[in-house]
Amino acid sequence: MDSRHLLVETMSELMWERGYADTSPRDVRERSGVGQGSMYHHFPSKRDLAVAALERNVADLLPAASELDGPGDPMARIEAYLMRPREALKGCKVGRMTQDRQVREDPVLLAPVARAFAQVHRSWVGVLREAVAARQLRDDLDPEQLAHTLMAVLQGGYVLAIAQQDPGPFEAARDGVLALLRRNS
Amino acid sequence: MDSRHLLVETMSELMWERGYADTSPRDVRERSGVGQGSMYHHFPSKRDLAVAALERNVADLLPAASELDGPGDPMARIEAYLMRPREALKGCKVGRMTQDRQVREDPVLLAPVARAFAQVHRSWVGVLREAVAARQLRDDLDPEQLAHTLMAVLQGGYVLAIAQQDPGPFEAARDGVLALLRRNS
């Protein structure tokens, strides 16, 4: 791996593990083994490196969400996406960033997060509309709203799991919303 | 306000706004106006002060959740609790702490968060069981599971709102799960 790529990978990992505020350029150099001169050559500031790392984390999240786009039976796609294995105690690489003040207050850092969530929301709306059209979901449910609900269950499930240091609450939250969906067919 | 109380209030605010890692003892002194000697007299370390601030934030969260315990119509209590005004762009004072590595990795700091969530979960399970008993919810839904789902929707709703810097996704997530519950009566 070239040193630029190595820096981005390392920053991406550290931001997931520790957040932005809690990751120093020195932490990145120590873990990556890349020297100070090379680091500042590629990324003049920690913020520049963070933008590249966020873009990388978003690129990691989106292919999974694109499974929602199909093809195949819409309700089966919904279930498969909800049930895919997730590291509940690590949380979402992208959603986690919203809790970091320095990210949240910086429109440049927050932009990749907002874009990623908007794109996942569109995928959810699409598959929910297909499920309604296929009479797999009641037609008096609002796909736009429900898409936010399903995203929130996953994001909030991480919060509950981390609080209890137990993936159980994440799994229960997800299974609970799936039960509600199935009973609305 | 005495200086101990002032320090706890200030730490509580700063942890909500910035998180733990990103709040320095100096930030607390500057905002509270309490001097260094007095601070170290009351709280020998930032961690001691943080534990007191977390206990205070938990004490803030729990009375609201105790509205779930009743008395009154269970479904009306569920709706009232979900619909109570919340500062979607600030997030949850307690849930937010799970995203702070230094809190998450420190059992002493995480304990008040875990206890608070466990208590809110018990209140949710109670009211959901009452709603099932009153035939306001289908009896094939699992109140334990559904309690996690409803908590996750609120916690995850904050994440979505902060990502878009718009309370809309929080409200939509909450309205969406309420619509699912109403259609399961």
mmCIF file of C-alpha atoms in Angstrom:
data_model
loop_
_atom_site.group_PDB
_atom_site.id
_atom_site.type_symbol
_atom_site.label_atom_id
_atom_site.label_comp_id
_atom_site.label_asym_id
_atom_site.label_seq_id
_atom_site.Cartn_x
_atom_site.Cartn_y
_atom_site.Cartn_z
ATOM 1 C CA MET A 1 0.000 0.000 0.000
ATOM 2 C CA ASP A 2 1.324 3.453 -0.772
ATOM 3 C CA SER A 3 1.633 5.854 2.130
ATOM 4 C CA ARG A 4 -1.345 8.004 1.123
ATOM 5 C CA HIS A 5 -3.627 4.991 1.055
ATOM 6 C CA LEU A 6 -2.160 3.697 4.322
ATOM 7 C CA LEU A 7 -2.823 7.040 6.021
ATOM 8 C CA VAL A 8 -6.449 7.082 4.873
ATOM 9 C CA GLU A 9 -7.039 3.481 5.991
ATOM 10 C CA THR A 10 -5.478 4.164 9.373
ATOM 11 C CA MET A 11 -7.399 7.409 9.934
ATOM 12 C CA SER A 12 -10.608 5.622 8.933
ATOM 13 C CA GLU A 13 -9.986 2.892 11.522
ATOM 14 C CA LEU A 14 -9.018 5.327 14.259
ATOM 15 C CA MET A 15 -12.047 7.554 13.624
ATOM 16 C CA TRP A 16 -14.281 4.509 13.909
ATOM 17 C CA GLU A 17 -12.586 3.339 17.105
ATOM 18 C CA ARG A 18 -12.039 6.691 18.819
ATOM 19 C CA GLY A 19 -13.786 9.423 16.901
ATOM 20 C CA TYR A 20 -12.203 12.478 15.333
ATOM 21 C CA ALA A 21 -11.502 14.652 18.380
ATOM 22 C CA ASP A 22 -9.761 11.788 20.112
ATOM 23 C CA THR A 23 -7.447 10.869 17.197
ATOM 24 C CA SER A 24 -4.218 12.807 16.879
ATOM 25 C CA PRO A 25 -1.944 13.032 13.816
ATOM 26 C CA ARG A 26 0.633 11.295 16.000
ATOM 27 C CA ASP A 27 -1.741 8.355 16.594
ATOM 28 C CA VAL A 28 -2.114 8.024 12.824
ATOM 29 C CA ARG A 29 1.657 8.112 12.262
ATOM 30 C CA GLU A 30 2.319 5.587 15.005
ATOM 31 C CA ARG A 31 -0.215 3.072 13.780
ATOM 32 C CA SER A 32 0.484 3.506 10.073
ATOM 33 C CA GLY A 33 4.258 3.750 10.337
ATOM 34 C CA VAL A 34 4.166 6.698 7.890
ATOM 35 C CA GLY A 35 6.551 9.538 8.757
ATOM 36 C CA GLN A 36 5.644 13.126 9.542
ATOM 37 C CA GLY A 37 7.078 14.544 6.302
ATOM 38 C CA SER A 38 5.133 12.142 4.128
ATOM 39 C CA MET A 39 1.948 12.715 6.154
ATOM 40 C CA TYR A 40 2.071 16.480 5.726
ATOM 41 C CA HIS A 41 2.950 16.081 2.071
ATOM 42 C CA HIS A 42 -0.299 14.154 1.441
ATOM 43 C CA PHE A 43 -2.503 15.855 4.044
ATOM 44 C CA PRO A 44 -1.549 19.353 5.249
ATOM 45 C CA SER A 45 -3.999 19.082 8.173
ATOM 46 C CA LYS A 46 -5.780 16.471 10.270
ATOM 47 C CA ARG A 47 -9.019 17.774 8.780
ATOM 48 C CA ASP A 48 -7.869 17.055 5.208
ATOM 49 C CA LEU A 49 -7.007 13.511 6.230
ATOM 50 C CA ALA A 50 -10.370 13.163 8.008
ATOM 51 C CA VAL A 51 -12.306 14.186 4.887
ATOM 52 C CA ALA A 52 -10.497 11.479 2.894
ATOM 53 C CA ALA A 53 -11.145 8.930 5.675
ATOM 54 C CA LEU A 54 -14.838 9.832 5.836
ATOM 55 C CA GLU A 55 -15.185 9.457 2.074
ATOM 56 C CA ARG A 56 -13.583 6.043 2.437
ATOM 57 C CA ASN A 57 -15.980 5.004 5.217
ATOM 58 C CA VAL A 58 -18.937 6.151 3.149
ATOM 59 C CA ALA A 59 -17.628 4.118 0.210
ATOM 60 C CA ASP A 60 -17.657 1.139 2.591
ATOM 61 C CA LEU A 61 -21.257 1.694 3.724
ATOM 62 C CA LEU A 62 -22.945 2.322 0.401
ATOM 63 C CA PRO A 63 -22.377 -0.990 -1.433
ATOM 64 C CA ALA A 64 -24.135 -2.815 1.435
ATOM 65 C CA ALA A 65 -27.115 -0.440 1.244
ATOM 66 C CA SER A 66 -27.257 -0.828 -2.525
ATOM 67 C CA GLU A 67 -28.416 -4.423 -1.896
ATOM 68 C CA LEU A 68 -31.727 -2.768 -1.050
ATOM 69 C CA ASP A 69 -31.998 -1.619 -4.668
ATOM 70 C CA GLY A 70 -32.570 -5.148 -5.880
ATOM 71 C CA PRO A 71 -33.361 -7.030 -7.972
ATOM 72 C CA GLY A 72 -35.542 -9.643 -6.269
ATOM 73 C CA ASP A 73 -38.485 -9.844 -3.934
ATOM 74 C CA PRO A 74 -38.749 -6.499 -2.076
ATOM 75 C CA MET A 75 -39.659 -7.890 1.347
ATOM 76 C CA ALA A 76 -36.851 -10.455 1.083
ATOM 77 C CA ARG A 77 -34.405 -7.609 0.307
ATOM 78 C CA ILE A 78 -35.660 -5.655 3.336
ATOM 79 C CA GLU A 79 -35.198 -8.656 5.603
ATOM 80 C CA ALA A 80 -31.786 -9.538 4.187
ATOM 81 C CA TYR A 81 -30.513 -5.988 4.675
ATOM 82 C CA LEU A 82 -31.826 -5.739 8.233
ATOM 83 C CA MET A 83 -30.387 -9.158 9.113
ATOM 84 C CA ARG A 84 -26.922 -8.779 7.567
ATOM 85 C CA PRO A 85 -24.155 -9.251 10.157
ATOM 86 C CA ARG A 86 -23.071 -6.021 11.830
ATOM 87 C CA GLU A 87 -20.539 -5.289 14.550
ATOM 88 C CA ALA A 88 -23.070 -3.945 17.038
ATOM 89 C CA LEU A 89 -20.467 -3.014 19.648
ATOM 90 C CA LYS A 90 -18.380 -1.050 17.165
ATOM 91 C CA GLY A 91 -21.297 0.923 15.771
ATOM 92 C CA CYS A 92 -21.687 2.477 12.333
ATOM 93 C CA LYS A 93 -18.528 3.983 10.847
ATOM 94 C CA VAL A 94 -20.557 6.782 9.345
ATOM 95 C CA GLY A 95 -23.347 7.406 11.883
ATOM 96 C CA ARG A 96 -20.874 7.529 14.735
ATOM 97 C CA MET A 97 -19.389 10.695 13.278
ATOM 98 C CA THR A 98 -22.549 12.684 14.092
ATOM 99 C CA GLN A 99 -21.658 12.424 17.785
ATOM 100 C CA ASP A 100 -18.282 14.058 17.344
ATOM 101 C CA ARG A 101 -18.656 17.754 17.938
ATOM 102 C CA GLN A 102 -15.804 18.734 15.684
ATOM 103 C CA VAL A 103 -17.376 16.773 12.831
ATOM 104 C CA ARG A 104 -20.910 17.912 13.551
ATOM 105 C CA GLU A 105 -19.956 21.576 13.622
ATOM 106 C CA ASP A 106 -17.868 21.450 10.474
ATOM 107 C CA PRO A 107 -19.991 21.424 7.295
ATOM 108 C CA VAL A 108 -17.084 20.048 5.239
ATOM 109 C CA LEU A 109 -16.655 17.052 7.559
ATOM 110 C CA LEU A 110 -20.383 16.490 7.963
ATOM 111 C CA ALA A 111 -21.134 16.620 4.212
ATOM 112 C CA PRO A 112 -20.036 13.043 3.368
ATOM 113 C CA VAL A 113 -22.117 11.739 6.306
ATOM 114 C CA ALA A 114 -25.220 13.652 5.185
ATOM 115 C CA ARG A 115 -24.780 12.509 1.579
ATOM 116 C CA ALA A 116 -24.368 8.869 2.584
ATOM 117 C CA PHE A 117 -27.475 8.902 4.769
ATOM 118 C CA ALA A 118 -29.508 10.617 2.042
ATOM 119 C CA GLN A 119 -28.475 7.930 -0.433
ATOM 120 C CA VAL A 120 -29.292 5.050 1.957
ATOM 121 C CA HIS A 121 -32.659 6.716 2.601
ATOM 122 C CA ARG A 122 -33.416 6.770 -1.136
ATOM 123 C CA SER A 123 -32.621 3.051 -1.364
ATOM 124 C CA TRP A 124 -34.945 2.337 1.580
ATOM 125 C CA VAL A 125 -37.758 4.425 0.082
ATOM 126 C CA GLY A 126 -37.383 2.567 -3.211
ATOM 127 C CA VAL A 127 -37.639 -0.943 -1.751
ATOM 128 C CA LEU A 128 -40.487 0.058 0.596
ATOM 129 C CA ARG A 129 -42.457 1.478 -2.360
ATOM 130 C CA GLU A 130 -41.895 -1.777 -4.234
ATOM 131 C CA ALA A 131 -43.088 -3.742 -1.175
ATOM 132 C CA VAL A 132 -46.274 -1.639 -1.057
ATOM 133 C CA ALA A 133 -46.805 -2.089 -4.821
ATOM 134 C CA ALA A 134 -46.326 -5.867 -4.410
ATOM 135 C CA ARG A 135 -48.913 -5.806 -1.561
ATOM 136 C CA GLN A 136 -46.254 -6.980 0.876
ATOM 137 C CA LEU A 137 -46.860 -3.850 2.979
ATOM 138 C CA ARG A 138 -50.071 -1.938 3.673
ATOM 139 C CA ASP A 139 -50.562 0.970 1.324
ATOM 140 C CA ASP A 140 -51.438 3.410 4.121
ATOM 141 C CA LEU A 141 -47.840 3.337 5.399
ATOM 142 C CA ASP A 142 -45.596 6.193 4.277
ATOM 143 C CA PRO A 143 -42.385 4.817 2.699
ATOM 144 C CA GLU A 144 -40.503 8.110 3.250
ATOM 145 C CA GLN A 145 -41.271 8.032 6.973
ATOM 146 C CA LEU A 146 -40.754 4.318 7.366
ATOM 147 C CA ALA A 147 -37.355 4.567 5.658
ATOM 148 C CA HIS A 148 -36.244 6.954 8.432
ATOM 149 C CA THR A 149 -37.689 4.596 11.058
ATOM 150 C CA LEU A 150 -35.727 1.618 9.747
ATOM 151 C CA MET A 151 -32.481 3.605 9.509
ATOM 152 C CA ALA A 152 -33.048 4.925 13.040
ATOM 153 C CA VAL A 153 -33.577 1.419 14.430
ATOM 154 C CA LEU A 154 -30.160 0.347 13.145
ATOM 155 C CA GLN A 155 -28.373 3.523 14.250
ATOM 156 C CA GLY A 156 -30.094 3.553 17.642
ATOM 157 C CA GLY A 157 -29.573 -0.183 18.063
ATOM 158 C CA TYR A 158 -25.832 0.462 18.104
ATOM 159 C CA VAL A 159 -26.285 3.034 20.878
ATOM 160 C CA LEU A 160 -28.252 0.542 23.008
ATOM 161 C CA ALA A 161 -25.753 -2.270 22.388
ATOM 162 C CA ILE A 162 -22.759 -0.119 23.277
ATOM 163 C CA ALA A 163 -24.480 1.156 26.446
ATOM 164 C CA GLN A 164 -24.983 -2.427 27.661
ATOM 165 C CA GLN A 165 -21.778 -3.794 26.058
ATOM 166 C CA ASP A 166 -23.991 -6.504 24.614
ATOM 167 C CA PRO A 167 -25.176 -6.977 21.008
ATOM 168 C CA GLY A 168 -28.534 -8.255 22.348
ATOM 169 C CA PRO A 169 -30.369 -4.906 22.397
ATOM 170 C CA PHE A 170 -29.270 -4.202 18.801
ATOM 171 C CA GLU A 171 -30.636 -7.548 17.646
ATOM 172 C CA ALA A 172 -33.863 -7.150 19.631
ATOM 173 C CA ALA A 173 -34.496 -3.638 18.239
ATOM 174 C CA ARG A 174 -34.006 -4.936 14.690
ATOM 175 C CA ASP A 175 -36.097 -8.086 15.215
ATOM 176 C CA GLY A 176 -38.843 -5.958 16.804
ATOM 177 C CA VAL A 177 -39.181 -3.640 13.821
ATOM 178 C CA LEU A 178 -39.106 -6.594 11.442
ATOM 179 C CA ALA A 179 -41.979 -8.180 13.409
ATOM 180 C CA LEU A 180 -43.950 -4.911 13.072
ATOM 181 C CA LEU A 181 -43.308 -4.839 9.316
ATOM 182 C CA ARG A 182 -44.319 -8.478 8.830
ATOM 183 C CA ARG A 183 -47.574 -7.893 10.669
ATOM 184 C CA ASN A 184 -48.322 -4.976 8.357
ATOM 185 C CA SER A 185 -48.427 -7.039 5.232
ATOM 186 C CA MET B 1 -25.249 27.675 43.433
ATOM 187 C CA ASP B 2 -22.292 26.301 45.363
ATOM 188 C CA SER B 3 -19.150 25.584 43.401
ATOM 189 C CA ARG B 4 -19.523 21.792 43.491
ATOM 190 C CA HIS B 5 -22.992 22.005 42.003
ATOM 191 C CA LEU B 6 -21.829 24.584 39.459
ATOM 192 C CA LEU B 7 -18.992 22.300 38.330
ATOM 193 C CA VAL B 8 -21.352 19.353 37.865
ATOM 194 C CA GLU B 9 -23.872 21.431 35.904
ATOM 195 C CA THR B 10 -21.144 22.849 33.693
ATOM 196 C CA MET B 11 -19.516 19.455 33.043
ATOM 197 C CA SER B 12 -22.938 18.040 32.255
ATOM 198 C CA GLU B 13 -23.579 20.766 29.661
ATOM 199 C CA LEU B 14 -20.134 20.471 28.124
ATOM 200 C CA MET B 15 -20.328 16.671 27.872
ATOM 201 C CA TRP B 16 -23.635 17.027 26.089
ATOM 202 C CA GLU B 17 -22.302 19.658 23.718
ATOM 203 C CA ARG B 18 -18.818 18.272 23.088
ATOM 204 C CA GLY B 19 -18.510 14.841 24.623
ATOM 205 C CA TYR B 20 -16.043 13.741 27.262
ATOM 206 C CA ALA B 21 -12.801 13.478 25.291
ATOM 207 C CA ASP B 22 -13.300 16.957 23.902
ATOM 208 C CA THR B 23 -13.967 18.691 27.256
ATOM 209 C CA SER B 24 -10.942 19.781 29.270
ATOM 210 C CA PRO B 25 -10.847 20.699 32.972
ATOM 211 C CA ARG B 26 -9.880 24.159 31.754
ATOM 212 C CA ASP B 27 -13.086 24.400 29.648
ATOM 213 C CA VAL B 28 -15.079 23.589 32.779
ATOM 214 C CA ARG B 29 -13.263 26.204 34.865
ATOM 215 C CA GLU B 30 -13.638 28.865 32.192
ATOM 216 C CA ARG B 31 -17.355 28.326 31.724
ATOM 217 C CA SER B 32 -18.209 27.843 35.393
ATOM 218 C CA GLY B 33 -15.927 30.540 36.788
ATOM 219 C CA VAL B 34 -14.808 28.097 39.495
ATOM 220 C CA GLY B 35 -11.077 28.234 40.275
ATOM 221 C CA GLN B 36 -8.568 25.408 39.931
ATOM 222 C CA GLY B 37 -8.115 24.921 43.695
ATOM 223 C CA SER B 38 -11.811 24.567 44.341
ATOM 224 C CA MET B 39 -12.219 22.240 41.337
ATOM 225 C CA TYR B 40 -9.523 19.840 42.495
ATOM 226 C CA HIS B 41 -10.877 20.002 46.033
ATOM 227 C CA HIS B 42 -14.259 18.697 44.858
ATOM 228 C CA PHE B 43 -13.074 16.508 41.977
ATOM 229 C CA PRO B 44 -9.497 15.220 42.027
ATOM 230 C CA SER B 45 -9.778 14.154 38.355
ATOM 231 C CA LYS B 46 -11.779 14.939 35.233
ATOM 232 C CA ARG B 47 -13.128 11.390 35.465
ATOM 233 C CA ASP B 48 -14.541 11.994 38.974
ATOM 234 C CA LEU B 49 -16.289 15.097 37.709
ATOM 235 C CA ALA B 50 -17.580 13.193 34.675
ATOM 236 C CA VAL B 51 -19.133 10.471 36.830
ATOM 237 C CA ALA B 52 -21.022 13.135 38.814
ATOM 238 C CA ALA B 53 -22.112 14.842 35.576
ATOM 239 C CA LEU B 54 -23.318 11.556 34.085
ATOM 240 C CA GLU B 55 -25.338 10.761 37.205
ATOM 241 C CA ARG B 56 -26.880 14.205 36.869
ATOM 242 C CA ASN B 57 -27.763 13.662 33.188
ATOM 243 C CA VAL B 58 -29.322 10.320 34.036
ATOM 244 C CA ALA B 59 -31.361 12.000 36.789
ATOM 245 C CA ASP B 60 -32.605 14.358 34.068
ATOM 246 C CA LEU B 61 -33.629 11.587 31.679
ATOM 247 C CA LEU B 62 -35.423 9.245 34.056
ATOM 248 C CA PRO B 63 -38.349 11.405 35.251
ATOM 249 C CA ALA B 64 -39.436 11.843 31.614
ATOM 250 C CA ALA B 65 -39.326 8.088 31.025
ATOM 251 C CA SER B 66 -41.246 7.459 34.253
ATOM 252 C CA GLU B 67 -44.261 9.015 32.482
ATOM 253 C CA LEU B 68 -44.428 5.682 30.701
ATOM 254 C CA ASP B 69 -45.222 4.019 34.034
ATOM 255 C CA GLY B 70 -48.613 5.611 34.181
ATOM 256 C CA PRO B 71 -51.328 5.810 35.346
ATOM 257 C CA GLY B 72 -53.674 6.224 32.397
ATOM 258 C CA ASP B 73 -54.431 4.620 29.066
ATOM 259 C CA PRO B 74 -51.313 2.654 27.973
ATOM 260 C CA MET B 75 -51.427 3.555 24.268
ATOM 261 C CA ALA B 76 -51.952 7.222 25.150
ATOM 262 C CA ARG B 77 -48.859 7.068 27.399
ATOM 263 C CA ILE B 78 -46.833 5.485 24.606
ATOM 264 C CA GLU B 79 -47.898 8.188 22.175
ATOM 265 C CA ALA B 80 -47.330 11.011 24.665
ATOM 266 C CA TYR B 81 -43.825 9.798 25.467
ATOM 267 C CA LEU B 82 -42.863 9.371 21.816
ATOM 268 C CA MET B 83 -44.278 12.800 20.946
ATOM 269 C CA ARG B 84 -42.783 14.799 23.817
ATOM 270 C CA PRO B 85 -40.629 17.689 22.554
ATOM 271 C CA ARG B 86 -36.957 16.777 22.167
ATOM 272 C CA GLU B 87 -33.974 18.749 20.943
ATOM 273 C CA ALA B 88 -33.286 16.515 17.956
ATOM 274 C CA LEU B 89 -30.140 18.379 16.905
ATOM 275 C CA LYS B 90 -28.598 18.179 20.370
ATOM 276 C CA GLY B 91 -29.254 14.464 20.814
ATOM 277 C CA CYS B 92 -29.710 12.510 24.015
ATOM 278 C CA LYS B 93 -27.545 13.571 26.943
ATOM 279 C CA VAL B 94 -27.156 9.960 27.983
ATOM 280 C CA GLY B 95 -27.135 8.018 24.704
ATOM 281 C CA ARG B 96 -24.540 10.343 23.221
ATOM 282 C CA MET B 97 -22.010 9.129 25.762
ATOM 283 C CA THR B 98 -21.872 5.682 24.127
ATOM 284 C CA GLN B 99 -20.070 7.271 21.165
ATOM 285 C CA ASP B 100 -17.262 8.649 23.286
ATOM 286 C CA ARG B 101 -14.464 6.097 23.350
ATOM 287 C CA GLN B 102 -13.143 7.151 26.718
ATOM 288 C CA VAL B 103 -16.622 6.663 28.214
ATOM 289 C CA ARG B 104 -17.345 3.457 26.329
ATOM 290 C CA GLU B 105 -14.079 1.835 27.384
ATOM 291 C CA ASP B 106 -14.375 2.816 31.037
ATOM 292 C CA PRO B 107 -16.822 0.621 32.984
ATOM 293 C CA VAL B 108 -17.171 3.256 35.718
ATOM 294 C CA LEU B 109 -18.214 5.965 33.252
ATOM 295 C CA LEU B 110 -20.425 3.630 31.232
ATOM 296 C CA ALA B 111 -22.265 2.223 34.270
ATOM 297 C CA PRO B 112 -24.707 5.159 34.771
ATOM 298 C CA VAL B 113 -25.553 5.040 31.034
ATOM 299 C CA ALA B 114 -26.220 1.288 31.137
ATOM 300 C CA ARG B 115 -28.326 1.613 34.294
ATOM 301 C CA ALA B 116 -30.406 4.450 32.848
ATOM 302 C CA PHE B 117 -31.115 2.562 29.629
ATOM 303 C CA ALA B 118 -32.031 -0.591 31.566
ATOM 304 C CA GLN B 119 -34.501 1.415 33.631
ATOM 305 C CA VAL B 120 -36.090 3.110 30.605
ATOM 306 C CA HIS B 121 -36.349 -0.322 28.973
ATOM 307 C CA ARG B 122 -38.253 -1.675 31.999
ATOM 308 C CA SER B 123 -40.708 1.240 31.769
ATOM 309 C CA TRP B 124 -41.227 0.566 28.065
ATOM 310 C CA VAL B 125 -41.787 -3.171 28.647
ATOM 311 C CA GLY B 126 -44.333 -2.355 31.347
ATOM 312 C CA VAL B 127 -46.447 -0.023 29.251
ATOM 313 C CA LEU B 128 -46.254 -2.294 26.195
ATOM 314 C CA ARG B 129 -47.452 -5.259 28.285
ATOM 315 C CA GLU B 130 -50.347 -3.141 29.532
ATOM 316 C CA ALA B 131 -51.196 -2.159 25.937
ATOM 317 C CA VAL B 132 -51.257 -5.842 24.929
ATOM 318 C CA ALA B 133 -53.422 -6.706 27.966
ATOM 319 C CA ALA B 134 -55.816 -3.863 27.040
ATOM 320 C CA ARG B 135 -55.951 -5.230 23.462
ATOM 321 C CA GLN B 136 -54.412 -2.023 22.166
ATOM 322 C CA LEU B 137 -51.547 -4.047 20.660
ATOM 323 C CA ARG B 138 -51.518 -7.517 19.106
ATOM 324 C CA ASP B 139 -50.578 -10.211 21.571
ATOM 325 C CA ASP B 140 -48.095 -11.857 19.207
ATOM 326 C CA LEU B 141 -45.723 -8.888 19.544
ATOM 327 C CA ASP B 142 -42.879 -9.277 22.042
ATOM 328 C CA PRO B 143 -42.850 -6.315 24.502
ATOM 329 C CA GLU B 144 -39.186 -6.915 25.453
ATOM 330 C CA GLN B 145 -38.132 -6.701 21.817
ATOM 331 C CA LEU B 146 -40.442 -3.863 20.920
ATOM 332 C CA ALA B 147 -39.161 -1.828 23.891
ATOM 333 C CA HIS B 148 -35.666 -1.965 22.361
ATOM 334 C CA THR B 149 -37.091 -1.015 18.959
ATOM 335 C CA LEU B 150 -38.811 2.088 20.336
ATOM 336 C CA MET B 151 -35.729 3.190 22.285
ATOM 337 C CA ALA B 152 -33.586 2.621 19.185
ATOM 338 C CA VAL B 153 -35.902 4.744 17.024
ATOM 339 C CA LEU B 154 -35.421 7.720 19.358
ATOM 340 C CA GLN B 155 -31.669 7.243 19.755
ATOM 341 C CA GLY B 156 -31.161 6.624 16.041
ATOM 342 C CA GLY B 157 -33.477 9.489 15.131
ATOM 343 C CA TYR B 158 -31.001 11.862 16.753
ATOM 344 C CA VAL B 159 -28.194 10.438 14.621
ATOM 345 C CA LEU B 160 -30.206 10.986 11.423
ATOM 346 C CA ALA B 161 -31.228 14.521 12.438
ATOM 347 C CA ILE B 162 -27.688 15.554 13.308
ATOM 348 C CA ALA B 163 -26.343 14.094 10.042
ATOM 349 C CA GLN B 164 -28.770 16.250 8.031
ATOM 350 C CA GLN B 165 -28.764 19.167 10.501
ATOM 351 C CA ASP B 166 -32.531 18.978 10.318
ATOM 352 C CA PRO B 167 -34.992 17.672 12.951
ATOM 353 C CA GLY B 168 -37.168 16.272 10.114
ATOM 354 C CA PRO B 169 -35.616 12.775 9.984
ATOM 355 C CA PHE B 170 -36.002 12.411 13.776
ATOM 356 C CA GLU B 171 -39.684 13.294 13.564
ATOM 357 C CA ALA B 172 -40.264 11.054 10.548
ATOM 358 C CA ALA B 173 -38.563 8.061 12.240
ATOM 359 C CA ARG B 174 -40.735 8.534 15.336
ATOM 360 C CA ASP B 175 -43.954 9.078 13.361
ATOM 361 C CA GLY B 176 -43.172 6.020 11.258
ATOM 362 C CA VAL B 177 -42.858 3.679 14.229
ATOM 363 C CA LEU B 178 -45.990 5.150 15.787
ATOM 364 C CA ALA B 179 -47.876 4.429 12.547
ATOM 365 C CA LEU B 180 -46.643 0.815 12.680
ATOM 366 C CA LEU B 181 -47.782 0.481 16.297
ATOM 367 C CA ARG B 182 -51.214 1.968 15.583
ATOM 368 C CA ARG B 183 -51.732 -0.482 12.734
ATOM 369 C CA ASN B 184 -50.909 -3.363 15.078
ATOM 370 C CA SER B 185 -53.799 -2.738 17.403
#
